[in-house]
Tab-separated table of C-alpha atoms and ligand atoms in Angstrom:
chain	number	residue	atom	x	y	z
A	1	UNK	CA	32.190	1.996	-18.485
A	2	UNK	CA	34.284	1.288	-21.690
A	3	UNK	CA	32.913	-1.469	-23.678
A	4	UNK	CA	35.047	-4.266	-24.708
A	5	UNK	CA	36.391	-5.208	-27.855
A	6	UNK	CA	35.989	-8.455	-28.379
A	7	UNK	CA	37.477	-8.519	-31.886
A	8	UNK	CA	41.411	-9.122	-31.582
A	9	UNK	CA	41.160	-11.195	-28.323
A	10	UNK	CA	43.118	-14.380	-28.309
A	11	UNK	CA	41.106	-17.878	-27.238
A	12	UNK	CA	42.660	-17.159	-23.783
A	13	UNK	CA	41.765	-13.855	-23.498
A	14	UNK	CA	38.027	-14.533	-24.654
A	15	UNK	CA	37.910	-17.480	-21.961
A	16	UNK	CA	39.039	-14.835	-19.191
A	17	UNK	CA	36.621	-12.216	-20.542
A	18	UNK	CA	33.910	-15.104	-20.076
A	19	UNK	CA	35.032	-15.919	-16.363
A	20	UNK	CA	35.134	-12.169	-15.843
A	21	UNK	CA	31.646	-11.974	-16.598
A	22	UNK	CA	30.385	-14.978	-14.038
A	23	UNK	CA	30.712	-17.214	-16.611
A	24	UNK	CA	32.437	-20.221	-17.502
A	25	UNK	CA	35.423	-20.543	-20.141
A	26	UNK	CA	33.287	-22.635	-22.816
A	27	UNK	CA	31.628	-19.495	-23.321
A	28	UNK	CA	35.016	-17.903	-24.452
A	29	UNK	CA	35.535	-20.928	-27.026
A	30	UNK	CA	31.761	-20.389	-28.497
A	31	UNK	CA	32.665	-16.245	-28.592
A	32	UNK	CA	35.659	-16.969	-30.361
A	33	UNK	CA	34.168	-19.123	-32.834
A	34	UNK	CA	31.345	-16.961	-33.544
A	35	UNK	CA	33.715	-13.876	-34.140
A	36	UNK	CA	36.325	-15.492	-36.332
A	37	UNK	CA	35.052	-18.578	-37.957
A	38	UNK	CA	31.563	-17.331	-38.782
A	39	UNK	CA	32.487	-13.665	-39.106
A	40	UNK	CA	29.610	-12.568	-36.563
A	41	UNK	CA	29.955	-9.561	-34.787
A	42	UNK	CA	26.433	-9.189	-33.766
A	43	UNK	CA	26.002	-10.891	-30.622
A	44	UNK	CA	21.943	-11.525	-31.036
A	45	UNK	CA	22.993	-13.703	-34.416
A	46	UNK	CA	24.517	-15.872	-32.163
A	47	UNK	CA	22.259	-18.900	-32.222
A	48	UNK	CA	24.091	-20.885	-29.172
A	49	UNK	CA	24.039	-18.254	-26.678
A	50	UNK	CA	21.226	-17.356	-24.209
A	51	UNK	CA	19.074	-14.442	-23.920
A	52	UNK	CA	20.592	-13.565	-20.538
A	53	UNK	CA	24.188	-13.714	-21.676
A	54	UNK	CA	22.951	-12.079	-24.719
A	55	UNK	CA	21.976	-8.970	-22.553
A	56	UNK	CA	25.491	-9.537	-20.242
A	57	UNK	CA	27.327	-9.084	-23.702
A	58	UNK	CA	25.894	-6.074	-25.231
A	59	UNK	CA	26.208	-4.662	-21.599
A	60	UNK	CA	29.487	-5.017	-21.446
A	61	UNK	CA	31.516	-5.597	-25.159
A	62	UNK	CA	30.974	-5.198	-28.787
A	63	UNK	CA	32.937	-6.781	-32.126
A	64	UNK	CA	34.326	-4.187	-34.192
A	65	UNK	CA	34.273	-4.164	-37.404
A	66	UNK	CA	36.124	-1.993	-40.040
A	67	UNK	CA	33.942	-0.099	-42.501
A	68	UNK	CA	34.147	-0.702	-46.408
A	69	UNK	CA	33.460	1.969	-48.300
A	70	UNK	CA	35.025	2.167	-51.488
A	71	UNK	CA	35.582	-1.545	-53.649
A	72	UNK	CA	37.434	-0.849	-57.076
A	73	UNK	CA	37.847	-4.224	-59.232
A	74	UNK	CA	40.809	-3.843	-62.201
A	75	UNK	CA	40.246	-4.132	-65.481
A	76	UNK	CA	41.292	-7.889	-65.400
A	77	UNK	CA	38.702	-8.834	-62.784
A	78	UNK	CA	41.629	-10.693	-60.700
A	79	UNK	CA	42.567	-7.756	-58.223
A	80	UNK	CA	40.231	-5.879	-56.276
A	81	UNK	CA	41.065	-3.364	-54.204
A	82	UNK	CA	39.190	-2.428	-50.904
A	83	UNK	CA	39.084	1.051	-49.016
A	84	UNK	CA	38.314	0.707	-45.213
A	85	UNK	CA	37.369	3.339	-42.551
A	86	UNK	CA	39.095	2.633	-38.834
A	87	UNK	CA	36.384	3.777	-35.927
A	88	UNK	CA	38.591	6.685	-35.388
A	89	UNK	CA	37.869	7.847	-39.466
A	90	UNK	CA	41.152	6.420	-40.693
A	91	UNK	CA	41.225	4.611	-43.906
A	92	UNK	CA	43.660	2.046	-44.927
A	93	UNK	CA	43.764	-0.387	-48.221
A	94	UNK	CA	43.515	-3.961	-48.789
A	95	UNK	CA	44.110	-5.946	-51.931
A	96	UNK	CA	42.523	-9.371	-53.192
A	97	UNK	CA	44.515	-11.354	-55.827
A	98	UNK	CA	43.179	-14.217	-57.495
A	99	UNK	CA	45.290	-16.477	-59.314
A	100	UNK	CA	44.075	-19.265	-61.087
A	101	UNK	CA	46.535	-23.019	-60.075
A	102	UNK	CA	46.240	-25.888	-61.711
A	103	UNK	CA	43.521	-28.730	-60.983
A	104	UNK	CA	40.607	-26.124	-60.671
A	105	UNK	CA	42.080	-24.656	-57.344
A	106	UNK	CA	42.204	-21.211	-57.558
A	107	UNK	CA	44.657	-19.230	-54.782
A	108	UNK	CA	43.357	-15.786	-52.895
A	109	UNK	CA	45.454	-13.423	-51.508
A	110	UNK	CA	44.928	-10.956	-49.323
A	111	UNK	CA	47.653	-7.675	-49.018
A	112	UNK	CA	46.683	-6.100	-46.310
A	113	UNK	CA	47.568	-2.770	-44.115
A	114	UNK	CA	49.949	-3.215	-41.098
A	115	UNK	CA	49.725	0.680	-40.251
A	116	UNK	CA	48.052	4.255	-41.264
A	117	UNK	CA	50.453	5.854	-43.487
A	118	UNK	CA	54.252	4.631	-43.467
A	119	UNK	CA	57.392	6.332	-41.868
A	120	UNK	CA	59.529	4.684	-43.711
A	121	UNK	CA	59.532	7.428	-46.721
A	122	UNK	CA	61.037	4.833	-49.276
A	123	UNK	CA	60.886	7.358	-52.260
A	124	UNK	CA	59.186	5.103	-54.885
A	125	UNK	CA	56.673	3.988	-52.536
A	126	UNK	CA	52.845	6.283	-52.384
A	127	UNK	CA	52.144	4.356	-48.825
A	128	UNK	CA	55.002	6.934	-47.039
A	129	UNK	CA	53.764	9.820	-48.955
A	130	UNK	CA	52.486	11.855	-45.634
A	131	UNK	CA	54.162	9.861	-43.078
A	132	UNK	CA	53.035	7.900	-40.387
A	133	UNK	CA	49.422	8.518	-38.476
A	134	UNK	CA	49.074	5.527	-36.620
A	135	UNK	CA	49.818	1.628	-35.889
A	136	UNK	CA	46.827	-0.432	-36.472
A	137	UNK	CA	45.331	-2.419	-33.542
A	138	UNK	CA	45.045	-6.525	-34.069
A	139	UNK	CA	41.545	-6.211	-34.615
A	140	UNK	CA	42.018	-3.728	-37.690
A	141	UNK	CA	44.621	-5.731	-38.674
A	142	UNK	CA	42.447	-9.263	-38.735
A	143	UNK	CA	39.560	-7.254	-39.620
A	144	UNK	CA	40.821	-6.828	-43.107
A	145	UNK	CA	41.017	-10.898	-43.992
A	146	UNK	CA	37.797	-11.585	-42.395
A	147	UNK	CA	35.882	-8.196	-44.823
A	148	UNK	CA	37.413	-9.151	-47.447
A	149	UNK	CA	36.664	-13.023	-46.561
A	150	UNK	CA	33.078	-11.853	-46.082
A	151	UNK	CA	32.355	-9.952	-49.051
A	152	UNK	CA	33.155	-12.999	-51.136
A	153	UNK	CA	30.878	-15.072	-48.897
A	154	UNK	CA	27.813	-15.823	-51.454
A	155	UNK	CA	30.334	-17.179	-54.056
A	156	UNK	CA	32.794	-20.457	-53.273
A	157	UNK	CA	35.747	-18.515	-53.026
A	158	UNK	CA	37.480	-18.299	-49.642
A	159	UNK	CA	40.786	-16.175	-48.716
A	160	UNK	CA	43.599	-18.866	-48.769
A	161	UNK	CA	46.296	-16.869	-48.271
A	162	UNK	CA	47.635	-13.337	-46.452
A	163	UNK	CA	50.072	-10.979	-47.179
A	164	UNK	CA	51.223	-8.522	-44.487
A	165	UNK	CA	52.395	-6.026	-47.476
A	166	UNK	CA	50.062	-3.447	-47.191
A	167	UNK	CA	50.475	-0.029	-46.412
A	168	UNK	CA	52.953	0.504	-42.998
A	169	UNK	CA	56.026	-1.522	-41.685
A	170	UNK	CA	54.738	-4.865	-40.088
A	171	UNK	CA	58.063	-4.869	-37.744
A	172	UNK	CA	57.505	-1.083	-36.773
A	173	UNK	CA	53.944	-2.702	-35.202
A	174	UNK	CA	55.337	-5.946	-34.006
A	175	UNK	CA	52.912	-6.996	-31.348
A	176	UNK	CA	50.001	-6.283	-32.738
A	177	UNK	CA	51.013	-7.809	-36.298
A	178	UNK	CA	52.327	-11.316	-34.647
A	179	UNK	CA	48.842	-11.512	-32.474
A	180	UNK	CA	47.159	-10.917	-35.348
A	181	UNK	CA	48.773	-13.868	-37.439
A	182	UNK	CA	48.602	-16.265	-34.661
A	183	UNK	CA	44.288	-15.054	-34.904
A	184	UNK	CA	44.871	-15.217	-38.758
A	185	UNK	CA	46.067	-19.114	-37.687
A	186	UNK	CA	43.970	-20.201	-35.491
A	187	UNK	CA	42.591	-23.310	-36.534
A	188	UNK	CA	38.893	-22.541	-34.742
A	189	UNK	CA	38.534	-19.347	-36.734
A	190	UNK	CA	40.202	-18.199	-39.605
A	191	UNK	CA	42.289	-21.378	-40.314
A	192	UNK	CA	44.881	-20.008	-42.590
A	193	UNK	CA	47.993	-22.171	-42.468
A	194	UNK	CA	51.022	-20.297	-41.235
A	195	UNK	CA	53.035	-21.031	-44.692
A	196	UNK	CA	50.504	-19.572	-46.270
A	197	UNK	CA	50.892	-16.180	-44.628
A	198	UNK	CA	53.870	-13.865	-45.198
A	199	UNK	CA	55.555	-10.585	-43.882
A	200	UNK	CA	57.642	-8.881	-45.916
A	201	UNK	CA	59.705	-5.821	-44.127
A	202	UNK	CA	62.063	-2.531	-44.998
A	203	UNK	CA	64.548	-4.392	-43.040
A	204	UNK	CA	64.998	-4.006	-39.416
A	205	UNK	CA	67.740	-5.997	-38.187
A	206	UNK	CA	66.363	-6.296	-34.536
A	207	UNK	CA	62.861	-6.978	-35.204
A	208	UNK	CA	64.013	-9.497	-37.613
A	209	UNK	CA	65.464	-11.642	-34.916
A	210	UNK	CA	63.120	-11.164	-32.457
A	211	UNK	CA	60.506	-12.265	-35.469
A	212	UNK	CA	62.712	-15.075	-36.167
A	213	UNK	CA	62.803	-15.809	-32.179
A	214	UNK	CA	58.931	-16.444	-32.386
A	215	UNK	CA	59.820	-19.239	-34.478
A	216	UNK	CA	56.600	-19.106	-36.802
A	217	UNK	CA	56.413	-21.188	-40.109
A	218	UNK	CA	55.254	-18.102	-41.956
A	219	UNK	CA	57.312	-16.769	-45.596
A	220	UNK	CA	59.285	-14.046	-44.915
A	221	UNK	CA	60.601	-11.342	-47.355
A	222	UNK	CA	62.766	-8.725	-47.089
A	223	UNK	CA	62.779	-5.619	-48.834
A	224	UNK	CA	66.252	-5.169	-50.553
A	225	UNK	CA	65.902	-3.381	-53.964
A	226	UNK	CA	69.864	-2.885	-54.024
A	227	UNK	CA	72.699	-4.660	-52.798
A	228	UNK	CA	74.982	-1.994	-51.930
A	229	UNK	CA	74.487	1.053	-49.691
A	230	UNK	CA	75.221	3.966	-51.813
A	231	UNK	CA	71.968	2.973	-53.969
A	232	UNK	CA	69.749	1.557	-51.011
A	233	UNK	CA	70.089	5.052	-49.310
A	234	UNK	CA	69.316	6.845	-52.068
A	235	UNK	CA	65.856	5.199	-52.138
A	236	UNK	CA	64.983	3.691	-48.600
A	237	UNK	CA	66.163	6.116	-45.701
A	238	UNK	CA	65.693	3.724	-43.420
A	239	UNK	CA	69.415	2.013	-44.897
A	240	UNK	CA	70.820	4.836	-43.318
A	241	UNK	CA	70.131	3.440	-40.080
A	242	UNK	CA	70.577	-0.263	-40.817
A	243	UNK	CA	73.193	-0.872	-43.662
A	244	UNK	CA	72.895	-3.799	-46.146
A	245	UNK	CA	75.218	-5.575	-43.832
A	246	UNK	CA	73.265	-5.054	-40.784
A	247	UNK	CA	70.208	-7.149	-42.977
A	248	UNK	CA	72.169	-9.640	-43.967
A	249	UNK	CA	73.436	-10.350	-40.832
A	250	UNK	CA	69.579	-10.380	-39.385
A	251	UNK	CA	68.492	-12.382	-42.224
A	252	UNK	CA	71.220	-15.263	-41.651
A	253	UNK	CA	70.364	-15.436	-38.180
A	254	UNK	CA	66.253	-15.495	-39.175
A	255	UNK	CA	67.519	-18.386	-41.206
A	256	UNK	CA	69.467	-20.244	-38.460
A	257	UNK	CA	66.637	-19.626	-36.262
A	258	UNK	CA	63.427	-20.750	-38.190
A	259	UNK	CA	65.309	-22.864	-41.185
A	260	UNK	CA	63.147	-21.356	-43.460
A	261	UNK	CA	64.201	-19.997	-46.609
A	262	UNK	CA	63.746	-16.000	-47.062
A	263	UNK	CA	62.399	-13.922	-50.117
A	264	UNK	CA	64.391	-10.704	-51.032
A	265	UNK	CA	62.683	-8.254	-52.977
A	266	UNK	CA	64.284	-6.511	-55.236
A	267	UNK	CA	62.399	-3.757	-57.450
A	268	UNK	CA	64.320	-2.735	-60.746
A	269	UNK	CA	64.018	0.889	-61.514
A	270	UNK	CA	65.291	2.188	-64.407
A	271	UNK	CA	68.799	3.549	-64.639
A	272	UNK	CA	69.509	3.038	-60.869
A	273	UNK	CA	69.667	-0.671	-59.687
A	274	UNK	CA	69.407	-2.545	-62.988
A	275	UNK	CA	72.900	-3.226	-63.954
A	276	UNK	CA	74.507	-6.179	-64.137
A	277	UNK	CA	77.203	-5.355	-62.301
A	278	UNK	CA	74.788	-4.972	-59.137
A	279	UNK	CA	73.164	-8.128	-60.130
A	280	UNK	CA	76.736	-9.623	-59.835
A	281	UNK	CA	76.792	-7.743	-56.199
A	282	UNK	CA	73.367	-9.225	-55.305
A	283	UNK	CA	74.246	-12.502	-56.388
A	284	UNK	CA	77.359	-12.601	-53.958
A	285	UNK	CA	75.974	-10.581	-51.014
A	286	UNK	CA	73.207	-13.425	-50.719
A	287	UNK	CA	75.344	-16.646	-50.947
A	288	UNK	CA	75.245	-18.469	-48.266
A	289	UNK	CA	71.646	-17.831	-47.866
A	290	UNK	CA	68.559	-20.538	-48.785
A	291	UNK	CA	67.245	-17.299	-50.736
A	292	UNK	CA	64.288	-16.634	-53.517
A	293	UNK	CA	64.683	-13.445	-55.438
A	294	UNK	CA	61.814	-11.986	-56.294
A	295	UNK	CA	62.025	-9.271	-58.396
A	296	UNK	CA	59.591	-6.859	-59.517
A	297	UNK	CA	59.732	-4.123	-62.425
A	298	UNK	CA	58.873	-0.855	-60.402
A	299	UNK	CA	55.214	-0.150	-60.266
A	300	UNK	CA	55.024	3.521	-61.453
A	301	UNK	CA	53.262	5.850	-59.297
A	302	UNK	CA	52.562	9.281	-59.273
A	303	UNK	CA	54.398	10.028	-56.272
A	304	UNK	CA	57.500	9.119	-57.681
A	305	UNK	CA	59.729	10.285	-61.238
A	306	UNK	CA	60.901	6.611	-61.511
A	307	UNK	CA	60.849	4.653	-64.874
A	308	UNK	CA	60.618	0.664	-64.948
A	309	UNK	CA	63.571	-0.919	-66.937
A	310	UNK	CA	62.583	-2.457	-70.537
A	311	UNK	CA	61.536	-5.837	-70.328
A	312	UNK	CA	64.831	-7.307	-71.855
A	313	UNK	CA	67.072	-5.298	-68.869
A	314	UNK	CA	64.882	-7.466	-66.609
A	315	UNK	CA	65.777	-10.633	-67.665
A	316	UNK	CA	69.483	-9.961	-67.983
A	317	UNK	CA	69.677	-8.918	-64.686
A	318	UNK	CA	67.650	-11.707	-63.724
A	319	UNK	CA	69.776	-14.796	-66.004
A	320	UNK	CA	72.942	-12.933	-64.342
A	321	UNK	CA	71.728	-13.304	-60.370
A	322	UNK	CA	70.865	-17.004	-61.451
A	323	UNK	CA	74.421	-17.958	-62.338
A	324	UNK	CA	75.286	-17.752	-58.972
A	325	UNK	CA	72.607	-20.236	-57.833
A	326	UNK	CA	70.057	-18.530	-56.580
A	327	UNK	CA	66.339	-18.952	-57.232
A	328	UNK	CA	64.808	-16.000	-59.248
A	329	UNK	CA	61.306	-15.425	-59.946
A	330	UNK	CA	59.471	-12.810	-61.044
A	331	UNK	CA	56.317	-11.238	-59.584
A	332	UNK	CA	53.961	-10.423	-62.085
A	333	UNK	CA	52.614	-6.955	-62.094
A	334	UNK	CA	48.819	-6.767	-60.777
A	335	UNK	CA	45.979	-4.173	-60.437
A	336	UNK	CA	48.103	-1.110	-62.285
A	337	UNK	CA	44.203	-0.184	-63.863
A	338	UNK	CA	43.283	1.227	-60.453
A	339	UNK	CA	46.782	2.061	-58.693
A	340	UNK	CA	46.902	-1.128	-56.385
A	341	UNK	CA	50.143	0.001	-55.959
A	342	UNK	CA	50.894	0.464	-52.293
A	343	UNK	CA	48.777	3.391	-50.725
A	344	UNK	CA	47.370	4.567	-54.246
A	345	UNK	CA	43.895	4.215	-53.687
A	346	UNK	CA	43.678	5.449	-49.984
A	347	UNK	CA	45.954	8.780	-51.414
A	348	UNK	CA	43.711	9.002	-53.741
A	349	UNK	CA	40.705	9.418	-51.612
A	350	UNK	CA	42.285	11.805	-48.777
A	351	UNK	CA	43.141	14.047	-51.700
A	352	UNK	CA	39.247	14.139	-52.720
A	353	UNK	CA	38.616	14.867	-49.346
A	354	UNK	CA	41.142	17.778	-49.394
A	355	UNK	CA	39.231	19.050	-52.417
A	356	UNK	CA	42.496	18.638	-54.537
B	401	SAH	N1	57.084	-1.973	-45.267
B	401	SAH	C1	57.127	-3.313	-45.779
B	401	SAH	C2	55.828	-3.806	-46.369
B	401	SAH	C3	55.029	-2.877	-47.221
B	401	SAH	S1	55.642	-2.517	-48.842
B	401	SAH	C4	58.273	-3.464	-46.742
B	401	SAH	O1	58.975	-2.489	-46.976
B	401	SAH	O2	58.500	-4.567	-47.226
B	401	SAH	C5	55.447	-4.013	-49.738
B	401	SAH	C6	56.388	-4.146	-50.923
B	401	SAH	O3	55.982	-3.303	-52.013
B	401	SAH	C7	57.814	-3.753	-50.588
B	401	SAH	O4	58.722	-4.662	-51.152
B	401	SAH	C8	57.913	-2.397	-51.238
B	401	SAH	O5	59.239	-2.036	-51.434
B	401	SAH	C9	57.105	-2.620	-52.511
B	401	SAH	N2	56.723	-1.407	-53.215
B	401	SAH	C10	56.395	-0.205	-52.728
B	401	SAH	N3	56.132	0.678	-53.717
B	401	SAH	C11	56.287	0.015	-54.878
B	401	SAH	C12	56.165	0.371	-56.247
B	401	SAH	N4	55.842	1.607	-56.619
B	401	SAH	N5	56.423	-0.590	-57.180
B	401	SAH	C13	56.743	-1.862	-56.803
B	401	SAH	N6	56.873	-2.250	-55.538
B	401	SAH	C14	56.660	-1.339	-54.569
């Protein structure tokens, strides 16, 4: 008989799974709380629950739980970097960021993995490098928060806030990732507030509605990076497919939808979307939109031959997006001592394994 993973079940699902086993649903609610709230995944640790059911549960389930095996911390002890291994020997990255906020509060964030590998093959990006292996399941998926959450557990820090900006497309795995946030949610486990979890996509016009149909609270970003199609192609393949028209479409109706204001990303790379005349373009392609520009000077990886634009470029391109009313921020550069770019880390260790 297969056993059951508990890990990734929903507080309905967990009550059925108790019923299934002759027993009543309160048992699901005490399961669910033990898994997600106290991080337990071995079921003899579980203080409230009787021998018998004890015996019933190893019998018939087990809680997963994703392997660390490499931790690398950056050189300004704010970013950490974590390598996992999937049961199936798969490994996928997540990133901590700590930022310190005012009134002794600090905020953690957690980037983690949607898939194994990427298809998306944007060319400055190392998480596409050898294409797609595999979605990750919702347990992988939460799994990542709650290692992370737990390897910080003897200090006073807790996770406050998730990213879904790992390595794969979140919308290419769009079950799994919106069960997962809704377990990321829940107030009886993980208890992180939906605006303080975010997805951020390649751009997918019909996954963004039906995202925008689910009506969640969460931040949303979209991954622009140029505002007209003859650039956009030359670095995300996936425009080919869906045109910067086709997103802007899907992001206006996300808007209408939800009501929520939407994040465009928008790497400069040196030489090939840093001009002012396509920060003129990206100013008027996004009117009408409650938008935040975030931009980000490229993160240079070895994968790629691109250059980040001087520091002065930036902020021209940035002052000359502003003028047309939009909110501009940028998003400071973290973890470059041990290549927390996207996928950097876990290329780094299949290489090793290749013997290259
Ligand atoms: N597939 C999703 C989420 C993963 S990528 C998406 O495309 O949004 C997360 C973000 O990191 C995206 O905006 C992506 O374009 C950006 N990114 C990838 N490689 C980068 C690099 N070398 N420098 C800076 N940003 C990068």
């Amino acid at each position: 008989m297969e056993m059951i993973n508990l890990k990734g079940k929903t507080q309905e699902e967990l009550d059925e799974f108790a019923k299934s086993i002759g027993e009543s649903a309160f048992r699901g609610r005490q399961l669910f709380k033990w898994i997600y709230h106290r991080g337990e995944s071995d079921f003899d640790k579980m203080t409230d629950i009787g021998k018998e059911l004890k015996k019933k549960l190893r019998e018939t389930s087990h809680v997963s739980v994703i392997k660390l095996v490499d931790r690398v911390t950056a050189d300004d002890k704010n970013t950490e970097k974590f390598l996992f291994q999937l049961a199936d020997g798969n490994l996928i990255e997540s990133v901590l960021m700590r930022y310190e906020e005012h009134l002794g509060f600090g905020r953690c964030t957690v980037c983690i993995s949607s898939q194994v590998g990427c298809a998306q093959g944007c060319t400055f990006c190392a998480s596409g490098k050898n294409g797609l292996v595999r979605s990750l399941t919702v347990s992988e998926i939460v799994d990542q928060v709650m290692q992370v959450q737990s390897s910080m557990n003897d200090t006073a820090e807790r996770v406050t806030n998730v990213v879904v900006m790992g390595i794969g497309e979140p919308l290419a795995n769009f079950k799994n990732v919106v069960k997962a946030i809704g377990l990321i949610n829940h107030g009886d486990g993980i208890a992180i507030g939906m605006r303080h979890i975010a997805v951020s996509t390649v751009g997918i016009p019909r996954m963004m509605k039906k995202l925008a149909d689910e009506k969640l609270s969460i931040r949303f970003a979209v991954s622009l990076h140029a505002p007209d199609n003859e650039t956009r192609s030359k670095i995300i393949p996936a425009n080919r497919k869906y045109p910067v028209e086709s997103i802007i479409d899907a992001s206006k109706y996300y808007q209408k939808v939800t009501g929520r204001r939407i994040t465009f990303e928008y790497m400069l790379i040196d030489g090939l979307n840093d001009s002012l005349d396509q920060a003129k373009m990206l100013g008027k392609l996004l009117r009408g939109i409650h938008a935040m520009i975030n931009l980000i000077p490229l993160n240079p990886v070895k994968e790629s031959p691109y250059k980040r634009p001087a520091r002065n470029r930036c902020y021209q391109f940035a002052k000359e997006v502003e003028k047309f009313g939009h909110k501009v921020i940028f998003r400071n550069e973290r973890g470059t001592s041990i290549d927390a770019a996207c996928g950097q880390l876990r290329n780094r260790m299949t290489e090793k394994e290749k013997g290259s």
